[in-house]
Amino acid sequence: PEGTVFVADCGNHRIRQISPDGDVTTLAGSGNSGYKDGHGRHACFYNPCGIAIDYISNDVLYVSDYSNNCVRTVSRSGLVSTLARDLPATAETTLDSPYGIAVHIESLPGGGTENTVFVSSYHSHSLAVISPGGTVTTLAGCGAPRQADGYGASAAFHAPNGLAVDADGVLFVADSGNHCLRRITPDGEVVTIAGDIGCPSLSPSGLNSPCGLCVCHLPGHGPVLLVADRSNSCVRRLPVDALPPPLLAPSTMREDLSSLLDAECADFACGEATFQVEGQMLRAPKALLSARCPHFRAM
């Protein structure tokens, strides 16, 4: 919401961030291929391919770490940890070359949120779902490179790539090898919604190796699915019956803390907490740290 762009810099094995004024910095990753959790440049990735942002509850990035067969989390400060991983010594291939990634954030009736992470497994031609506790299961796909609609394991994909999820938890998939787009309901029903299956083309109904997706509300067009149509070298627009994920206003953390230094707050002598915010040291009375800012709720 603050306009920062996050990039999975695959060939450099790093996660980068670009400020609204174009300043590029490395958030995490040493630049060498490997597998290591840690902070900033002490962590290692191996061909990270996709990023999903949880900007509502935890303020973290989910990264599909392609050649490590795992999903990593990266905090705003650059702390890298592993959410789920397929171990080479096991026969499980639920996360076989994870490529696309998306996160659905659901508000709970009693308050709080619950995150579900979706991942496309490029080489096992299936889609995985990761529970909030880190359990990985197959959502859809039989594991064979073909095309079929249906439920769960009766459906089939061919090199699934980019993912996007709407506010209701409906998942959209760029089925790259089948040159089409698929929709998956929360209960696992797979339906083809666009593309001449198996026939790459640049026609009103055709695609050619689609790879990236975004569900959004486009002014003048309503809810649409934006598609990076890779081998056609263009971006396509597909109207969809979807509710785009909610947008948040930019964080007010800096302003919230700065306001506590005003003269009107000088009478609060309840002890102080010191924060470093965007390079500045700010003090705040501890009694006032019930701030509405999501950073505090996450802490």
Coordinates of C-alpha atoms in Angstrom, one line a residue:
P1 CA 0.0 0.0 0.0
E2 CA 3.0 2.4 0.4
G3 CA 4.0 1.9 -3.2
T4 CA 7.0 -0.3 -2.6
V5 CA 7.6 -3.0 -5.3
F6 CA 9.1 -6.3 -4.2
V7 CA 11.0 -8.4 -6.7
A8 CA 12.1 -12.1 -6.7
D9 CA 15.4 -11.6 -8.4
C10 CA 15.7 -15.2 -9.5
G11 CA 19.1 -15.2 -11.2
N12 CA 20.7 -13.2 -8.3
H13 CA 19.1 -15.4 -5.6
R14 CA 17.9 -12.3 -3.8
I15 CA 14.7 -10.5 -2.8
R16 CA 14.9 -6.9 -3.8
Q17 CA 12.7 -3.9 -3.0
I18 CA 12.1 -0.8 -5.0
S19 CA 11.0 2.4 -3.4
P20 CA 8.4 4.7 -5.1
D21 CA 11.3 7.0 -6.2
G22 CA 13.2 4.1 -7.8
D23 CA 15.8 3.3 -5.2
V24 CA 16.6 -0.5 -5.4
T25 CA 18.0 -2.3 -2.3
T26 CA 18.4 -5.9 -1.3
L27 CA 16.0 -7.0 1.4
A28 CA 17.3 -10.6 1.8
G29 CA 19.7 -13.0 0.1
S30 CA 23.5 -13.3 -0.1
G31 CA 23.6 -13.4 -3.9
N32 CA 24.9 -17.0 -3.9
S33 CA 22.6 -20.0 -4.5
G34 CA 22.0 -22.0 -1.4
Y35 CA 19.6 -22.8 1.4
K36 CA 20.0 -20.9 4.7
D37 CA 17.6 -19.0 7.0
G38 CA 18.8 -15.9 8.6
H39 CA 18.7 -12.1 8.4
G40 CA 19.2 -10.1 5.3
R41 CA 22.4 -11.0 3.3
H42 CA 23.1 -13.9 5.7
A43 CA 20.2 -15.8 4.2
C44 CA 20.4 -17.8 1.0
F45 CA 17.8 -18.6 -1.7
Y46 CA 18.1 -20.7 -4.8
N47 CA 16.2 -19.3 -7.8
P48 CA 13.3 -17.5 -6.0
C49 CA 10.5 -17.2 -8.5
G50 CA 7.4 -15.7 -6.9
I51 CA 6.3 -13.4 -4.1
A52 CA 2.9 -13.0 -2.3
I53 CA 2.4 -10.2 0.2
D54 CA 0.6 -10.4 3.5
Y55 CA 0.2 -6.7 4.2
I56 CA -2.8 -7.1 6.5
S57 CA -2.0 -9.3 9.5
N58 CA 1.7 -10.2 9.6
D59 CA 3.4 -7.8 7.2
V60 CA 5.5 -10.5 5.6
L61 CA 6.4 -11.7 2.1
Y62 CA 5.9 -15.4 1.1
V63 CA 8.5 -16.5 -1.4
S64 CA 8.5 -19.6 -3.7
D65 CA 12.1 -20.8 -3.5
Y66 CA 12.1 -22.8 -6.8
S67 CA 15.3 -24.8 -6.7
N68 CA 15.1 -25.4 -2.9
N69 CA 11.6 -26.9 -3.2
C70 CA 10.3 -24.7 -0.4
V71 CA 8.3 -21.7 0.6
R72 CA 10.1 -19.0 2.7
T73 CA 8.9 -16.0 4.6
V74 CA 10.6 -12.7 4.7
S75 CA 9.8 -10.0 7.2
R76 CA 9.9 -6.3 6.5
S77 CA 13.3 -6.2 8.3
G78 CA 14.7 -9.0 6.1
L79 CA 14.4 -11.9 8.5
V80 CA 14.1 -15.1 6.4
S81 CA 12.6 -18.4 7.7
T82 CA 11.1 -21.5 6.1
L83 CA 7.4 -22.1 6.1
A84 CA 7.4 -25.4 4.3
R85 CA 9.9 -27.6 2.5
D86 CA 10.0 -30.9 0.5
L87 CA 13.1 -32.8 1.7
P88 CA 15.2 -34.5 -1.0
A89 CA 15.3 -37.7 1.1
T90 CA 11.6 -38.2 1.0
A91 CA 9.3 -39.4 -1.8
E92 CA 7.0 -36.5 -1.3
T93 CA 6.9 -34.0 -4.2
T94 CA 4.2 -31.7 -3.0
L95 CA 6.5 -28.7 -3.5
D96 CA 8.3 -29.8 -6.6
S97 CA 9.8 -26.6 -8.1
P98 CA 7.3 -24.1 -6.6
Y99 CA 6.8 -21.3 -9.0
G100 CA 3.6 -19.2 -8.5
I101 CA 2.4 -18.2 -5.1
A102 CA -0.6 -16.4 -3.6
V103 CA -1.9 -15.8 -0.1
H104 CA -5.6 -15.6 1.0
I105 CA -6.2 -13.7 4.2
E106 CA -9.4 -14.5 5.9
S107 CA -10.9 -12.5 8.7
L108 CA -12.1 -14.8 11.6
P109 CA -15.5 -14.3 13.3
G110 CA -13.8 -13.8 16.7
G111 CA -11.3 -11.3 15.4
G112 CA -7.9 -11.8 13.9
T113 CA -7.0 -13.4 10.6
E114 CA -5.9 -16.7 9.1
N115 CA -3.6 -17.1 6.2
T116 CA -3.7 -19.8 3.5
V117 CA -0.8 -19.9 1.0
F118 CA -1.3 -21.4 -2.5
V119 CA 1.7 -22.6 -4.5
S120 CA 2.0 -24.0 -8.1
S121 CA 4.4 -26.9 -8.3
Y122 CA 5.9 -26.5 -11.8
H123 CA 7.4 -30.0 -12.3
S124 CA 4.7 -32.0 -10.5
H125 CA 2.0 -30.2 -12.5
S126 CA -0.1 -29.6 -9.4
L127 CA -1.2 -27.0 -6.9
A128 CA -0.4 -27.2 -3.2
V129 CA -2.0 -25.4 -0.3
I130 CA -0.1 -24.6 2.9
S131 CA -2.2 -24.3 6.1
P132 CA -1.4 -21.6 8.7
G133 CA 0.5 -24.2 10.7
G134 CA 2.7 -25.1 7.7
T135 CA 1.1 -28.3 6.6
V136 CA 1.3 -28.9 2.9
T137 CA -1.4 -30.8 0.9
T138 CA -2.3 -31.1 -2.7
L139 CA -5.2 -28.9 -3.7
A140 CA -5.6 -30.0 -7.3
G141 CA -3.8 -31.9 -10.0
C142 CA -3.0 -35.5 -10.8
G143 CA 0.7 -35.0 -11.2
A144 CA 0.7 -35.8 -15.0
P145 CA 1.3 -33.1 -17.6
R146 CA -2.1 -32.9 -19.3
Q147 CA -5.3 -30.9 -19.2
A148 CA -8.5 -31.9 -17.4
D149 CA -11.2 -30.1 -15.4
G150 CA -12.6 -31.6 -12.3
Y151 CA -12.2 -31.9 -8.6
G152 CA -8.9 -32.3 -6.8
A153 CA -6.8 -35.1 -8.1
S154 CA -9.1 -35.7 -11.1
A155 CA -8.0 -32.3 -12.5
A156 CA -4.8 -31.9 -14.5
F157 CA -2.3 -29.1 -15.3
H158 CA 0.8 -28.7 -17.4
A159 CA 3.5 -26.6 -15.9
P160 CA 1.3 -24.4 -13.8
N161 CA 2.8 -21.0 -13.3
G162 CA 1.5 -17.7 -11.8
L163 CA -1.3 -17.6 -9.3
A164 CA -3.8 -15.0 -8.1
V165 CA -6.5 -15.2 -5.4
D166 CA -9.5 -13.0 -4.9
A167 CA -11.1 -11.9 -1.6
D168 CA -13.4 -14.9 -1.5
G169 CA -10.5 -17.4 -1.8
V170 CA -11.1 -18.3 -5.4
L171 CA -7.8 -19.1 -7.1
F172 CA -6.8 -18.3 -10.7
V173 CA -3.9 -20.2 -12.3
A174 CA -1.8 -19.5 -15.4
D175 CA -1.6 -23.0 -16.8
S176 CA 1.5 -22.3 -18.9
G177 CA 1.9 -25.6 -20.7
N178 CA -1.7 -25.8 -21.7
H179 CA -1.8 -22.1 -22.8
C180 CA -4.9 -21.4 -20.8
L181 CA -6.3 -19.9 -17.5
R182 CA -8.0 -22.0 -14.9
R183 CA -10.2 -21.1 -11.9
I184 CA -10.3 -23.2 -8.7
T185 CA -13.0 -22.8 -6.1
P186 CA -12.1 -23.2 -2.4
D187 CA -13.4 -26.8 -2.4
G188 CA -11.1 -27.7 -5.2
E189 CA -13.2 -27.6 -8.4
V190 CA -11.0 -26.7 -11.4
V191 CA -12.6 -25.0 -14.5
T192 CA -10.9 -23.6 -17.6
I193 CA -12.0 -20.0 -18.2
A194 CA -9.8 -18.9 -21.1
G195 CA -7.4 -20.1 -23.8
D196 CA -7.4 -22.5 -26.7
I197 CA -6.3 -25.5 -24.8
G198 CA -3.0 -26.9 -26.1
C199 CA -2.9 -24.4 -29.0
P200 CA -0.8 -21.3 -28.4
S201 CA -2.1 -18.2 -30.3
L202 CA -2.6 -14.5 -30.1
S203 CA -6.3 -14.4 -30.7
P204 CA -9.3 -13.0 -28.8
S205 CA -9.6 -16.4 -27.1
G206 CA -6.0 -17.6 -27.3
L207 CA -2.9 -17.3 -25.1
N208 CA 0.7 -18.4 -25.4
S209 CA 2.5 -19.6 -22.2
P210 CA 0.8 -17.3 -19.8
C211 CA 2.9 -16.9 -16.7
G212 CA 1.8 -14.0 -14.4
L213 CA -1.6 -13.1 -13.0
C214 CA -3.2 -10.3 -11.0
V215 CA -6.8 -9.9 -9.8
C216 CA -7.7 -6.2 -9.6
H217 CA -10.4 -3.6 -10.2
L218 CA -9.5 -1.7 -13.3
P219 CA -11.2 1.7 -13.7
G220 CA -13.6 1.6 -16.5
H221 CA -13.6 -2.2 -16.7
G222 CA -14.5 -3.5 -13.3
P223 CA -13.0 -6.7 -11.9
V224 CA -10.5 -8.1 -14.3
L225 CA -7.7 -10.7 -14.4
L226 CA -4.5 -9.2 -15.8
V227 CA -2.3 -11.8 -17.6
A228 CA 1.3 -11.7 -18.5
D229 CA 1.1 -13.5 -21.8
R230 CA 4.7 -14.5 -21.9
S231 CA 5.4 -15.9 -25.4
N232 CA 3.0 -13.3 -27.0
S233 CA 5.1 -10.5 -25.3
C234 CA 2.0 -8.7 -24.1
V235 CA -0.4 -8.1 -21.2
R236 CA -4.0 -9.4 -21.6
R237 CA -7.2 -8.3 -19.8
L238 CA -9.9 -10.8 -18.9
P239 CA -13.1 -9.7 -17.2
V240 CA -13.9 -12.0 -14.3
D241 CA -16.6 -12.4 -11.7
A242 CA -14.3 -11.9 -8.8
L243 CA -13.9 -9.7 -5.7
P244 CA -10.4 -8.2 -5.8
P245 CA -8.4 -8.4 -2.5
P246 CA -9.0 -5.3 -0.3
L247 CA -6.6 -2.4 -0.4
L248 CA -5.2 -0.7 2.6
A249 CA -4.1 2.9 3.2
P250 CA -0.4 3.4 3.6
S251 CA 1.0 2.7 7.1
T252 CA 0.7 5.6 9.6
M253 CA 3.4 4.2 11.9
R254 CA 5.7 7.1 11.5
E255 CA 3.0 9.8 11.9
D256 CA 1.5 7.9 14.9
L257 CA 4.8 7.9 16.8
S258 CA 5.8 11.4 15.8
S259 CA 2.5 12.8 17.2
L260 CA 3.4 11.3 20.6
L261 CA 6.3 13.8 20.8
D262 CA 4.0 16.8 20.5
A263 CA 3.7 19.2 23.4
E264 CA 0.2 17.9 24.2
C265 CA 1.7 14.5 25.0
A266 CA 4.4 15.9 27.3
D267 CA 2.4 15.4 30.4
F268 CA 2.4 11.6 30.0
A269 CA 5.3 10.4 32.3
C270 CA 4.6 6.7 32.1
G271 CA 8.0 5.6 30.8
E272 CA 9.2 5.7 27.2
A273 CA 9.8 3.2 24.5
T274 CA 12.3 4.1 21.7
F275 CA 11.7 3.1 18.1
Q276 CA 13.9 3.4 15.0
V277 CA 11.5 4.3 12.2
E278 CA 12.8 5.0 8.7
G279 CA 16.2 5.9 10.1
Q280 CA 14.9 8.3 12.8
M281 CA 14.8 7.6 16.5
L282 CA 11.4 8.3 18.0
R283 CA 10.3 8.1 21.6
A284 CA 6.8 7.2 22.7
P285 CA 5.2 6.9 26.2
K286 CA 4.5 3.3 26.9
A287 CA 1.0 4.0 28.0
L288 CA 0.0 5.2 24.6
L289 CA 1.2 2.1 22.6
S290 CA -2.3 1.0 22.0
A291 CA -1.9 2.6 18.6
R292 CA -4.1 1.5 15.8
C293 CA -1.1 0.8 13.6
P294 CA -1.0 -2.8 12.2
H295 CA 2.7 -3.0 13.1
F296 CA 1.8 -3.1 16.8
R297 CA -1.0 -5.6 16.3
A298 CA 1.5 -7.9 14.5
M299 CA 4.0 -7.6 17.4

